[in-house]
CSV table of C-alpha atoms in Angstrom, one decimal:
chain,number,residue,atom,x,y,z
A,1,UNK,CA,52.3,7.2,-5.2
A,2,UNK,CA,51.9,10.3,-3.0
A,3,UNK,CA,49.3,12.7,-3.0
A,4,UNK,CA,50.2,15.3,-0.4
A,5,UNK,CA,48.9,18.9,-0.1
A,6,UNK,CA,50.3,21.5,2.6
A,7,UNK,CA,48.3,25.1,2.7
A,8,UNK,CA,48.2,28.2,4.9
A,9,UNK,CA,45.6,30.7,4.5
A,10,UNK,CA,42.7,32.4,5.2
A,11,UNK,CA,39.3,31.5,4.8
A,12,UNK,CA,37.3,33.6,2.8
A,13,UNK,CA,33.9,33.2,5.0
A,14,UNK,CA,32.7,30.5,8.1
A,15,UNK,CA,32.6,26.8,7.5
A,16,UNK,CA,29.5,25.4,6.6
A,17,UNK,CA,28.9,22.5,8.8
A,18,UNK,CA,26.5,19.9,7.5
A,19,UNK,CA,25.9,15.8,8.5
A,20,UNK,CA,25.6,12.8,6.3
A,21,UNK,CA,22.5,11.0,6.3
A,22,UNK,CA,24.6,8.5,8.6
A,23,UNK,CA,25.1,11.6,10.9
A,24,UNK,CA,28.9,12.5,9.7
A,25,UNK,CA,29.7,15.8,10.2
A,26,UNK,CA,31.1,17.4,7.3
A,27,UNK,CA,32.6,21.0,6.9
A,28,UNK,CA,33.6,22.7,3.6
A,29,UNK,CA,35.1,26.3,3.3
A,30,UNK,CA,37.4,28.0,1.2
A,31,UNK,CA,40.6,28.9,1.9
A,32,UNK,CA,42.8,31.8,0.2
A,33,UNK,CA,46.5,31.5,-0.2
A,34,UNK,CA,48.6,34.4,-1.4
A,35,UNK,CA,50.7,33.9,-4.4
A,36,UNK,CA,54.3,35.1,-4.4
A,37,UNK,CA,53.6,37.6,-7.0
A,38,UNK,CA,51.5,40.8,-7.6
A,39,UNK,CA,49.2,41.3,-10.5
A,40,UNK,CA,49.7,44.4,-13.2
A,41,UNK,CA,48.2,46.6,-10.9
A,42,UNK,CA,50.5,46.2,-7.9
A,43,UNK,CA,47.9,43.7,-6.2
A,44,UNK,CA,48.6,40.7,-4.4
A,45,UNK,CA,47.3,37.5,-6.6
A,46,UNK,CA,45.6,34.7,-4.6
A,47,UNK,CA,44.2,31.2,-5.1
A,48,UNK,CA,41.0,30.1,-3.9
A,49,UNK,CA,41.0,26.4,-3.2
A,50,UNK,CA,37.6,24.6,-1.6
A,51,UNK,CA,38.6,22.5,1.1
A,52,UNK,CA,36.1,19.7,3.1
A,53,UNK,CA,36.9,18.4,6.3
A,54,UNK,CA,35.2,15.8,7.7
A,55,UNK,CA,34.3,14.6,11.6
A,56,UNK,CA,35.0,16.1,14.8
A,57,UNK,CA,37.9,18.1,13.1
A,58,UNK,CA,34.5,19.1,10.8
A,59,UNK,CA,32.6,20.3,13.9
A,60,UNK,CA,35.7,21.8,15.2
A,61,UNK,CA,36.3,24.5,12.3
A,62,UNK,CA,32.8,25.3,12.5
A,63,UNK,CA,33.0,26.2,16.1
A,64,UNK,CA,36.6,28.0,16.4
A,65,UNK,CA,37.1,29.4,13.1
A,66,UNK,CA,35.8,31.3,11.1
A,67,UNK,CA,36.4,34.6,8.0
A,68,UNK,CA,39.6,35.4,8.0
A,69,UNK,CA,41.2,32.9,10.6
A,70,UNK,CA,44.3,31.8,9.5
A,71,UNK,CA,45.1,28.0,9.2
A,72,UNK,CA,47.4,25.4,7.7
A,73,UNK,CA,45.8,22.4,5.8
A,74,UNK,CA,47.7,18.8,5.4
A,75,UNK,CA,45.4,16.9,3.2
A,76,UNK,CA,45.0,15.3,-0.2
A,77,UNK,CA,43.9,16.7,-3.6
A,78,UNK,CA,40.4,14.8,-4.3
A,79,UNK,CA,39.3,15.1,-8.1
A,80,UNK,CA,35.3,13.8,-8.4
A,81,UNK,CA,32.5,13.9,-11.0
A,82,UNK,CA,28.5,14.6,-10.6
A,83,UNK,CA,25.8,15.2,-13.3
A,84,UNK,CA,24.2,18.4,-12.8
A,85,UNK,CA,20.5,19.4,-12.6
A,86,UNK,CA,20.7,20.0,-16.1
A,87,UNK,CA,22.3,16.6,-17.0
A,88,UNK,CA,25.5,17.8,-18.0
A,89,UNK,CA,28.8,16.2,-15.7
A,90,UNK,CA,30.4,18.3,-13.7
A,91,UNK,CA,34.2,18.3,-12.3
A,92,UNK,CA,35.5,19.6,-8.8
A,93,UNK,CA,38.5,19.9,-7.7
A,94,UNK,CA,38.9,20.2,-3.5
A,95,UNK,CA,41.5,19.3,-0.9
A,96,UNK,CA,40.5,17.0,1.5
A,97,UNK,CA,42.2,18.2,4.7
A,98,UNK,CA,43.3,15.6,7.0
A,99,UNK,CA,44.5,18.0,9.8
A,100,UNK,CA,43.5,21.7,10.4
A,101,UNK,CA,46.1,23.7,12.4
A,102,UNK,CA,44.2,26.7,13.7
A,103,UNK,CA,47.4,29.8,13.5
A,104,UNK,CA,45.9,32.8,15.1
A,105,UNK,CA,43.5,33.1,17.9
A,106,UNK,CA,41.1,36.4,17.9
A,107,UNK,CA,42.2,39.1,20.2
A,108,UNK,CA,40.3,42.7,20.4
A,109,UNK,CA,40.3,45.2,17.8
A,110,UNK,CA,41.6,44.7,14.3
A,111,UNK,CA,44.5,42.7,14.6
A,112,UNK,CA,45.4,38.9,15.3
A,113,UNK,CA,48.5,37.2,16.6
A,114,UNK,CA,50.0,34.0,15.6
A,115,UNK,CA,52.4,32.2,17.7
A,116,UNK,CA,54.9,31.0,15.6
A,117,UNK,CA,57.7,28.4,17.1
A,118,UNK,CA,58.1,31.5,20.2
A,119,UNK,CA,58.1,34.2,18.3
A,120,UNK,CA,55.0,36.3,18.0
A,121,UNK,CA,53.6,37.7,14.5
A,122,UNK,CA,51.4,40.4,14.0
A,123,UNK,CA,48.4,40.5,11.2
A,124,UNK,CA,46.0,43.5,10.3
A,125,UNK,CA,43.3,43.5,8.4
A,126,UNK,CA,45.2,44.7,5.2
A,127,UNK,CA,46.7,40.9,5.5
A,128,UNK,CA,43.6,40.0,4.6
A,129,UNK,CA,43.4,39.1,0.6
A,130,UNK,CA,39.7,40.1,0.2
């Protein structure tokens, strides 16, 4: 069986770093990834897909990323169930990342490179899908 998920995008706002009652750090964002297609209106369409990371990688996207970094996610899709407040069972669907590639680093004013394989790329703001 394989259950393999590769993704590059942009988070949509900071990690939020939490711990486990055993003290494991935990780290959830969510990540947009543009679609190769543009909606009636001309638009880029993009998928918004919760991802959880979890120990020192956890801590470490909570420190060096944050809205709007870009990043490539090698993970796992994780399915799970919990009843609600209300009592009714609820589904989520997240990727578990098992590495976090950090693609741009943060230069001054409005734009951010990526290095990619010796070539830089250049990103503006209007990359950005929100």
């Amino acid at each position: 069986m394989l259950n393999r998920v590769i993704l590059i995008g942009r988070l949509t706002k900071d990690p939020e770093l939490r711990y486990t009652p055993s003290g494991t750090a935990v780290a959830t964002f969510t990540l947009a990834v543009n679609r190769n297609r543009t909606n009636q209106e001309g638009e880029r369409e993009a998928d918004f897909i919760p991802i959880v990371v979890w120990q020192k990688q956890a801590e470490n996207c909570a420190n060096f990323i944050g809205k709007g970094s870009l990043v490539a996610i090698d993970g796992r899709l994780q399915v799970r169930t919990y009843d609600g407040k209300d009592g009714q069972r609820r589904w989520v669907t997240e990727v578990v990342a098992e590495n976090v590639r950090f693609l741009d680093r943060r230069e001054g004013g409005g734009s951010q490179g990526i290095s990619t394989f010796g070539s830089e790329v250049e990103f503006t703001d209007d990359d950005i899908p929100f």
